[in-house]
PDB file of C-alpha atoms in Angstrom:
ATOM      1  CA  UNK P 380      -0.936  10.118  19.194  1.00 48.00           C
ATOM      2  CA  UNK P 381      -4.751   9.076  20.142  1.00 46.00           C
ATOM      3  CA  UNK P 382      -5.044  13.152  21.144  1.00 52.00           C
ATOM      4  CA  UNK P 383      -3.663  13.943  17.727  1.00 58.00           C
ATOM      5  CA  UNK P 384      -5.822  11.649  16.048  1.00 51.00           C
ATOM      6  CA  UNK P 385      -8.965  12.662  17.602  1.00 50.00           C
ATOM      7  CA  UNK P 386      -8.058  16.425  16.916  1.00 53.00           C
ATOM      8  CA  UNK P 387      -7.806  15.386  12.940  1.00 54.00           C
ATOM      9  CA  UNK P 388     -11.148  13.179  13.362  1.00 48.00           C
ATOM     10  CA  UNK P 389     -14.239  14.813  12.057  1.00 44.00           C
ATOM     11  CA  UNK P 390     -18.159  14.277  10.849  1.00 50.00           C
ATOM     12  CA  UNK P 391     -18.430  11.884   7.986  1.00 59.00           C
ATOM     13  CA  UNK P 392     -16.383  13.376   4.999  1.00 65.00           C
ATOM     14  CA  UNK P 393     -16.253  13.030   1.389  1.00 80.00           C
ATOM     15  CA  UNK P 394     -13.745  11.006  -0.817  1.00 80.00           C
ATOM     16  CA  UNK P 395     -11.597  14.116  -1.064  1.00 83.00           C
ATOM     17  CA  UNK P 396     -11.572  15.255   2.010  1.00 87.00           C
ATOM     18  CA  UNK P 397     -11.084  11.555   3.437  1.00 87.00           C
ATOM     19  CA  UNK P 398      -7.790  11.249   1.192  1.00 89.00           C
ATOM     20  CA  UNK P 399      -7.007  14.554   2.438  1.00 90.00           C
ATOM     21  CA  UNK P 400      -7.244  13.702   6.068  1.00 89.00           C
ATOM     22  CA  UNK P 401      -5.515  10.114   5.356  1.00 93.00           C
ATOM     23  CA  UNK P 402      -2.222  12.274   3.761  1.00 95.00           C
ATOM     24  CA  UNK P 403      -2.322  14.577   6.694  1.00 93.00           C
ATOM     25  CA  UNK P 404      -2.388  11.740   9.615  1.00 92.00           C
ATOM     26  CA  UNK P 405       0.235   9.941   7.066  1.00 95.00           C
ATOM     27  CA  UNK P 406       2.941  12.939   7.925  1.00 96.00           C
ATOM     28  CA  UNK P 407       1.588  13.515  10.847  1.00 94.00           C
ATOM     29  CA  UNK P 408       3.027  10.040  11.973  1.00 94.00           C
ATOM     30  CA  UNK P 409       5.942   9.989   9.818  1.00 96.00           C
ATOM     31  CA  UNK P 410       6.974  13.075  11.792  1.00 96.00           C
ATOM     32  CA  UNK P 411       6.335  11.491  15.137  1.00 95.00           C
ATOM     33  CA  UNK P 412       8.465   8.585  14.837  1.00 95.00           C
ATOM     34  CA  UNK P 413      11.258  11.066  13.486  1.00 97.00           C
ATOM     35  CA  UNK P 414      10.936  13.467  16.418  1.00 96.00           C
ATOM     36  CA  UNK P 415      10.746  10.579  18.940  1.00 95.00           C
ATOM     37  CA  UNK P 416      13.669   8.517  17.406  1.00 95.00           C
ATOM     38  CA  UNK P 417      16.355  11.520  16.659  1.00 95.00           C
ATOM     39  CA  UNK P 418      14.626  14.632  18.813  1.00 94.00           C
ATOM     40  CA  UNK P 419      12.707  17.098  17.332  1.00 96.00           C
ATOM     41  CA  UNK P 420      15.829  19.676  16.582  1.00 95.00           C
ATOM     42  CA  UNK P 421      17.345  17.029  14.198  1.00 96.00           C
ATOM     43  CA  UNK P 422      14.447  16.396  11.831  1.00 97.00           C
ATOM     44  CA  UNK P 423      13.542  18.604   8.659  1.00 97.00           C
ATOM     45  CA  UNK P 424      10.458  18.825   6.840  1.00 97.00           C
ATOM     46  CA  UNK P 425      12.269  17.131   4.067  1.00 97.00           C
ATOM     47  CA  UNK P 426      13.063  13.786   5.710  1.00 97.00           C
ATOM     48  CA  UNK P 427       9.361  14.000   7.036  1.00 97.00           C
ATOM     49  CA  UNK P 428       8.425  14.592   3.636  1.00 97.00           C
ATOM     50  CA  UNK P 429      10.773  11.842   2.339  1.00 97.00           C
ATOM     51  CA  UNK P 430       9.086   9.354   5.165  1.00 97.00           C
ATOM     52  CA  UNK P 431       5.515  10.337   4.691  1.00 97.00           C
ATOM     53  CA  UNK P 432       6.547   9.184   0.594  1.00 96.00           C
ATOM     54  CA  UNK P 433       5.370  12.783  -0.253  1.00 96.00           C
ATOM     55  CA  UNK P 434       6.534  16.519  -1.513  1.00 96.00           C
ATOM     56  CA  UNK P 435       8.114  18.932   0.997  1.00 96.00           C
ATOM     57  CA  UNK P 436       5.700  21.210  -0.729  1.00 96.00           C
ATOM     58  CA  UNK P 437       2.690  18.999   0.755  1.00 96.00           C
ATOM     59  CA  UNK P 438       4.039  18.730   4.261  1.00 96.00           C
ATOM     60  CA  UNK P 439       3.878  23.167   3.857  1.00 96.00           C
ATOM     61  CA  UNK P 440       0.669  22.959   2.001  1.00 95.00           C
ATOM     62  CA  UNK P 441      -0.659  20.763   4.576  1.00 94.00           C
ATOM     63  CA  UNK P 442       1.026  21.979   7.988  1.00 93.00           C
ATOM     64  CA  UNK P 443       2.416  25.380   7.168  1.00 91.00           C
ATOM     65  CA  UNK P 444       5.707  24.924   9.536  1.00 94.00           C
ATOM     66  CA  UNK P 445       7.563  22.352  11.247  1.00 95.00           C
ATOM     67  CA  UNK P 446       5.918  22.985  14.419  1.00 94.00           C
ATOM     68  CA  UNK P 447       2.253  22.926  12.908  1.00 94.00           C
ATOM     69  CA  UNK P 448       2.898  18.943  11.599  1.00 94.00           C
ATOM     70  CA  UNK P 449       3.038  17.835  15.598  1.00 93.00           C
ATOM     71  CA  UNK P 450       1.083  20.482  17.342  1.00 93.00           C
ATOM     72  CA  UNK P 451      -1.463  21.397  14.786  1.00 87.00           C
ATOM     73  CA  UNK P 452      -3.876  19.108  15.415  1.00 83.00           C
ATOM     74  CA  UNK P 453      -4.006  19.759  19.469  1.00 88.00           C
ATOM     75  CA  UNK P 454      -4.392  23.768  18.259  1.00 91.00           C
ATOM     76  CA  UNK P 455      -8.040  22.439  17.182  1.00 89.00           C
ATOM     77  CA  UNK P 456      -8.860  22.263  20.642  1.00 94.00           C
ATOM     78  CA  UNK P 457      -7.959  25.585  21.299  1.00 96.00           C
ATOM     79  CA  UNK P 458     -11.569  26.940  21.358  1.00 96.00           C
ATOM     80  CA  UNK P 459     -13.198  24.342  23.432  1.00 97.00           C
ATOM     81  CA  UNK P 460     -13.559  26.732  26.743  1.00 97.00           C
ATOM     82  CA  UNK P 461     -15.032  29.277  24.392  1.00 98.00           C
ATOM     83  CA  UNK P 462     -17.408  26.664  22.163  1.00 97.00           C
ATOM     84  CA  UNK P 463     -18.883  25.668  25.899  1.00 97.00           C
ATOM     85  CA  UNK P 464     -19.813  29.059  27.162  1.00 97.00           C
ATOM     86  CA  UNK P 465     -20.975  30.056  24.032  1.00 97.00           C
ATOM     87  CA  UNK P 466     -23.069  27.721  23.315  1.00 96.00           C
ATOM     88  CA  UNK P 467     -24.666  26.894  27.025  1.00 95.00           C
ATOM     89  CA  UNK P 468     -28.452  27.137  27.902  1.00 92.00           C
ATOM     90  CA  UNK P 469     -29.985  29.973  28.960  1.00 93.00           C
ATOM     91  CA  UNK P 470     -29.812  30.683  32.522  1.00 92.00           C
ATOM     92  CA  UNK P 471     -26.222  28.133  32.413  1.00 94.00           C
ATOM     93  CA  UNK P 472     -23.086  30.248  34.251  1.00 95.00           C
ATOM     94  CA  UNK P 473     -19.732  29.855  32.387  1.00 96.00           C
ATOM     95  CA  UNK P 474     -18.352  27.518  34.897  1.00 96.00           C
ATOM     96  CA  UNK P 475     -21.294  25.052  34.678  1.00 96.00           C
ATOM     97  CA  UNK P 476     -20.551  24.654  31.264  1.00 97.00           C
ATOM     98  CA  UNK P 477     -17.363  24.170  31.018  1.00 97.00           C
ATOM     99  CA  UNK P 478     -17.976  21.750  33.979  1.00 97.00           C
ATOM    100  CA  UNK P 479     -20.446  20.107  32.111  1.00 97.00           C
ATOM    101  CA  UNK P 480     -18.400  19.949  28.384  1.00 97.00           C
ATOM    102  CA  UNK P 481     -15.297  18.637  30.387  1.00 97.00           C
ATOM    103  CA  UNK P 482     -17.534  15.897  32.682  1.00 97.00           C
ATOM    104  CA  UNK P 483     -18.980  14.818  28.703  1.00 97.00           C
ATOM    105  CA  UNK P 484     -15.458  14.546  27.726  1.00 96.00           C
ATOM    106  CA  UNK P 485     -13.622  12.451  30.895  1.00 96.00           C
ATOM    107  CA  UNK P 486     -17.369  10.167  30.122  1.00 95.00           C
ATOM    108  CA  UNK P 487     -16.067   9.677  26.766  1.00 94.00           C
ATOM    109  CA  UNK P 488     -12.158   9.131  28.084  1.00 93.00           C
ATOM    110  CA  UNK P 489     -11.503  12.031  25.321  1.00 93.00           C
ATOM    111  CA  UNK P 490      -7.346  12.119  24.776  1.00 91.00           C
ATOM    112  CA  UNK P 491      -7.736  15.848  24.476  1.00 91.00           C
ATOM    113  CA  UNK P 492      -7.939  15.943  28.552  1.00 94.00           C
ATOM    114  CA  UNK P 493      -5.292  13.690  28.659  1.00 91.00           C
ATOM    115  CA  UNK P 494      -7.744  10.408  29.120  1.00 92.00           C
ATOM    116  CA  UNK P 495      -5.343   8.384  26.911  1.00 88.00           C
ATOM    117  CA  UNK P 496      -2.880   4.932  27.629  1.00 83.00           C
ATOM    118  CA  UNK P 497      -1.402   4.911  24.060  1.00 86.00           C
ATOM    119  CA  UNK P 498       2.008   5.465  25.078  1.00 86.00           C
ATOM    120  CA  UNK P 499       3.117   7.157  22.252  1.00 85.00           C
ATOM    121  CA  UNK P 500       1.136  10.208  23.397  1.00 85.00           C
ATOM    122  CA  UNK P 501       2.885   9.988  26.605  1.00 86.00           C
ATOM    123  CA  UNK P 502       6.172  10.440  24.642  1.00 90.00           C
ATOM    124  CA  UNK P 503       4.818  12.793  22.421  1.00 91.00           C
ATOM    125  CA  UNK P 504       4.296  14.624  25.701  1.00 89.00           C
ATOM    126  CA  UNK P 505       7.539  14.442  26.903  1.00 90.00           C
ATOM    127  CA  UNK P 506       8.893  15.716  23.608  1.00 94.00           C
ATOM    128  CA  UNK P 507       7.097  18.749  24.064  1.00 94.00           C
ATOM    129  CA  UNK P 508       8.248  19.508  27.175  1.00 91.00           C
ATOM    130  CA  UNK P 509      11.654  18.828  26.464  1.00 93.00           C
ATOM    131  CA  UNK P 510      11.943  21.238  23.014  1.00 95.00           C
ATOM    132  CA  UNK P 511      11.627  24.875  24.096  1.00 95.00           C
ATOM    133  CA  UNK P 512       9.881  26.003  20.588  1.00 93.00           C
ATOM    134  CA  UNK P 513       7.075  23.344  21.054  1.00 95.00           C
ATOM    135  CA  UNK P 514       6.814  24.371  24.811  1.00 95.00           C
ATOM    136  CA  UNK P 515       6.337  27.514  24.410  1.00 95.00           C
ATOM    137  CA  UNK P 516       4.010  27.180  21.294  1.00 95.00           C
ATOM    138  CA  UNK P 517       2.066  25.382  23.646  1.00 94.00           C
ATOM    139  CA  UNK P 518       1.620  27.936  26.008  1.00 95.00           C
ATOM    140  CA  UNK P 519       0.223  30.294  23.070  1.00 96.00           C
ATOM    141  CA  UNK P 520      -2.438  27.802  22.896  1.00 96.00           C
ATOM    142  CA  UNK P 521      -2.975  28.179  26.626  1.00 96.00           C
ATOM    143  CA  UNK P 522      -3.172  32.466  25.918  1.00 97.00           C
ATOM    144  CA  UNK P 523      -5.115  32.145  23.252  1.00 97.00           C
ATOM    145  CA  UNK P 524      -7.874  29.791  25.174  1.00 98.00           C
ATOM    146  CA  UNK P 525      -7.941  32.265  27.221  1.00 98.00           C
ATOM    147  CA  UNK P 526      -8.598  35.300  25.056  1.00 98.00           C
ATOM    148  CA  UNK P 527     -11.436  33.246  22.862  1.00 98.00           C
ATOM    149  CA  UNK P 528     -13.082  32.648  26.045  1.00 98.00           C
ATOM    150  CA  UNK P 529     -12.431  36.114  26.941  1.00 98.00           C
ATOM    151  CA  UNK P 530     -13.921  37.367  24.245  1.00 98.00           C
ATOM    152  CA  UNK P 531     -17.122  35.560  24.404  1.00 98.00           C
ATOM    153  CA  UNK P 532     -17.329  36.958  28.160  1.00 97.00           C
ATOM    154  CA  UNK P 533     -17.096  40.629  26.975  1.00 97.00           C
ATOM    155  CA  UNK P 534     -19.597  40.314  24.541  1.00 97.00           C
ATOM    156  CA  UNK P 535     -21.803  39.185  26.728  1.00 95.00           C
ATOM    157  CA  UNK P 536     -21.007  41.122  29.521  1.00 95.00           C
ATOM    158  CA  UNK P 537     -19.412  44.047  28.380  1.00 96.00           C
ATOM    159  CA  UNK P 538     -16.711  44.115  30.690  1.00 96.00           C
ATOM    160  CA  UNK P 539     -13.504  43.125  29.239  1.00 97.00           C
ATOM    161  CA  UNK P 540     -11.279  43.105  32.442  1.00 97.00           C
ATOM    162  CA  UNK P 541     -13.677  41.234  34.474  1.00 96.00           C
ATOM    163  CA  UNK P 542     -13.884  38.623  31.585  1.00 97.00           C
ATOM    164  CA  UNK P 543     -10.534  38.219  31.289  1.00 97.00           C
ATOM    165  CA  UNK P 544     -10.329  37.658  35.004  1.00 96.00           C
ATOM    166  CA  UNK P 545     -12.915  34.691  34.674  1.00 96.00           C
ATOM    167  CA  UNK P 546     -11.353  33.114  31.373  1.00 98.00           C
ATOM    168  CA  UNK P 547      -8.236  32.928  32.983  1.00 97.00           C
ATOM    169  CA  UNK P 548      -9.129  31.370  36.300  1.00 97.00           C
ATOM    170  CA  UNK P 549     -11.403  28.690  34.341  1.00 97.00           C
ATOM    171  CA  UNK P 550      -9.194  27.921  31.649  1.00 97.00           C
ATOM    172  CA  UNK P 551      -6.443  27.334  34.382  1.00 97.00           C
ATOM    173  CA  UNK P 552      -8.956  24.913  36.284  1.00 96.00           C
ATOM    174  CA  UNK P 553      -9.579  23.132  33.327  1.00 96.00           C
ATOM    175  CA  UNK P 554      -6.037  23.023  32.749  1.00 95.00           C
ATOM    176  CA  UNK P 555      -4.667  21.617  35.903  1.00 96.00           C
ATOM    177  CA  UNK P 556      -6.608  18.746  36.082  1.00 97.00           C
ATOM    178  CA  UNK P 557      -5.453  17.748  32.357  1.00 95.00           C
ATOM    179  CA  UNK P 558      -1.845  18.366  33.909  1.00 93.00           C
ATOM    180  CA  UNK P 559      -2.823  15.486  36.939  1.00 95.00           C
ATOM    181  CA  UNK P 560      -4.271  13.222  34.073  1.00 94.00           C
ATOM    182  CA  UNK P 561      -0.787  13.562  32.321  1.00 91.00           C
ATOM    183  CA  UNK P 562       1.124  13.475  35.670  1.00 92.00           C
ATOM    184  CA  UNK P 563      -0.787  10.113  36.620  1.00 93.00           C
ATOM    185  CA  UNK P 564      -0.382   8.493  33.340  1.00 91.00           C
ATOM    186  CA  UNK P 565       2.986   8.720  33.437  1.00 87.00           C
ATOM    187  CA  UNK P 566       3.287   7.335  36.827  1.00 90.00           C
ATOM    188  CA  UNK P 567       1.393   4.287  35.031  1.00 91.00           C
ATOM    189  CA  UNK P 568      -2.264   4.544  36.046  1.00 93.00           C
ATOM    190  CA  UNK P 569      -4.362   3.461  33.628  1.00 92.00           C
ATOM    191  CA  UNK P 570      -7.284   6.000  32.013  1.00 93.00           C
ATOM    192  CA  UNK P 571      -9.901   3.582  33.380  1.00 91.00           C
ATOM    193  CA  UNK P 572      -8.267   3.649  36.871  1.00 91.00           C
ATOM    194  CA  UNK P 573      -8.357   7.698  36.724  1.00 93.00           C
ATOM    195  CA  UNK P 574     -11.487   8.574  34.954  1.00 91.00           C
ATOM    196  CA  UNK P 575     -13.482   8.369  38.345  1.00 91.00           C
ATOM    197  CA  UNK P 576     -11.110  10.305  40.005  1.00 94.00           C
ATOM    198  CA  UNK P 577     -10.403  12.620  37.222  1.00 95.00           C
ATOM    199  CA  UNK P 578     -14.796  13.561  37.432  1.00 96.00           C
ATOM    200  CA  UNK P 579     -14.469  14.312  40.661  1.00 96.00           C
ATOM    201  CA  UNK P 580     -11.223  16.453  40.462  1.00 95.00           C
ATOM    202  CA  UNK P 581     -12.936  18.242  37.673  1.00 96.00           C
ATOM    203  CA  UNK P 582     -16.029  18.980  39.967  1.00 96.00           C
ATOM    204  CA  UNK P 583     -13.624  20.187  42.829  1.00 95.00           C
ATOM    205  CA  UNK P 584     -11.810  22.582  40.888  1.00 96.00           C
ATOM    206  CA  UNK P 585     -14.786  24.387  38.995  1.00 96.00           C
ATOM    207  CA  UNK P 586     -16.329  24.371  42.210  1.00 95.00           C
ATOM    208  CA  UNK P 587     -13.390  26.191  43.830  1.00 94.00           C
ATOM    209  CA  UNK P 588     -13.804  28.819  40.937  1.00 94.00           C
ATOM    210  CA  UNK P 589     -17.696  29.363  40.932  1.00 92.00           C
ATOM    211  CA  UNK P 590     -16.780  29.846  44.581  1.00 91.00           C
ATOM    212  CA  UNK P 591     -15.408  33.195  43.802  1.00 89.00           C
ATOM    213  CA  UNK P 592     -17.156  33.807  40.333  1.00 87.00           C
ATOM    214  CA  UNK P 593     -20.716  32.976  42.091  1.00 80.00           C
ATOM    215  CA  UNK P 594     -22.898  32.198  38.907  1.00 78.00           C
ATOM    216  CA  UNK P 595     -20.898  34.929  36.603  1.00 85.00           C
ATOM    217  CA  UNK P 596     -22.427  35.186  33.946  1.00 85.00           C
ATOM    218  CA  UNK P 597     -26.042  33.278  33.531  1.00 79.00           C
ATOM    219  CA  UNK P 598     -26.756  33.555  30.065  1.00 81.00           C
ATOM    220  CA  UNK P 599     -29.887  35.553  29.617  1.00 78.00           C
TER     221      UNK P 599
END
């Protein structure tokens, strides 16, 4: 829920867009506590609707599908490999930066690396795994991580298979340690017990991959 909820946060917004926001976490919820109390398979957007107290046609206007009202939010985080290269220093290798984004973001015990205890998420978690559709939606966010961050490679660089290469080994780096935070939480660590541990995973593994990408590429 707190990784939701942080993916639907934003920069100080106006009335509209506030009420807006409000409506959207409003289903968003509604939906949760369906999908964790009856399974995801047994829920329709119209007893969301009918639990969020609005329209079916809001919960489309809003989400677009089913799928969208639980995993849209986490699909905001989708470019965060890419945002980090992009936007490093001059001089700053792809792996430093996504090093130094994801070092920012265990710092800040961000849900979106899995640095949560609200248990909810934990279940939300489980759900996911457990409904084929929402698995393997996740997994095209995983793909498409990959090809943002590809992208912004190639441009750079020029070479497209070579950038793939390097967006998929970092953006599987970056994703196993989230899977250990996950993997601990549910063994009942708490965040603050694993954020130490989580820094210095994090350092491990994007040293293990600068290892073989050696400074690929320093932004000019």
């Amino acid at each position: 829920m707190a990784e939701a909820e942080a993916g639907m946060a934003a920069q100080p917004l106006g009335l509209r867009e506030r009420k807006k926001r409000q409506t959207a976490m409003r289903i968003w919820r509604s939906a949760l506590d369906l999908f964790l109390e009856r399974g995801y398979d047994k829920v329709s957007v119209a007893e969301i609707a009918a639990a969020a107290d609005v329209s079916k046609m809001t919960v489309f206007n809003y989400f677009g599908t089913k799928e969208d009202v639980l995993l849209g939010p986490m699909e905001e985080h989708v470019s965060d490999a890419a945002d980090a290269v992009r936007e490093r220093e001059p001089g700053e290798s792809a792996v430093a930066a996504l090093r130094r984004q994801f070092l920012v973001k265990v710092a800040e015990r961000d849900p979106s690396i899995g640095l949560s205890g609200d248990a909810r998420l934990l279940q939300m978690r489980q759900l996911i795994s457990d409904t084929p559709a929402l698995a393997r939606r996740m997994l095209t966010f995983q793909m498409r991580s990959v090809e943002l961050l590809a992208e912004v490679l190639a441009e750079e660089t020029g070479d497209r298979l070579l950038a793939g290469v390097a967006a998929h080994q970092l953006v599987a780096a970056r994703g196993a340690v989230i899977l250990e935070n996950h993997r601990r939480l549910v063994a009942g660590d708490t965040v603050e017990e694993m954020a130490d541990d989580c820094a210095a995973l994090a350092e491990r593994a994007f040293d293990l991959v600068e290892k073989g990408l050696q400074g690929y590429p320093a932004k000019a």
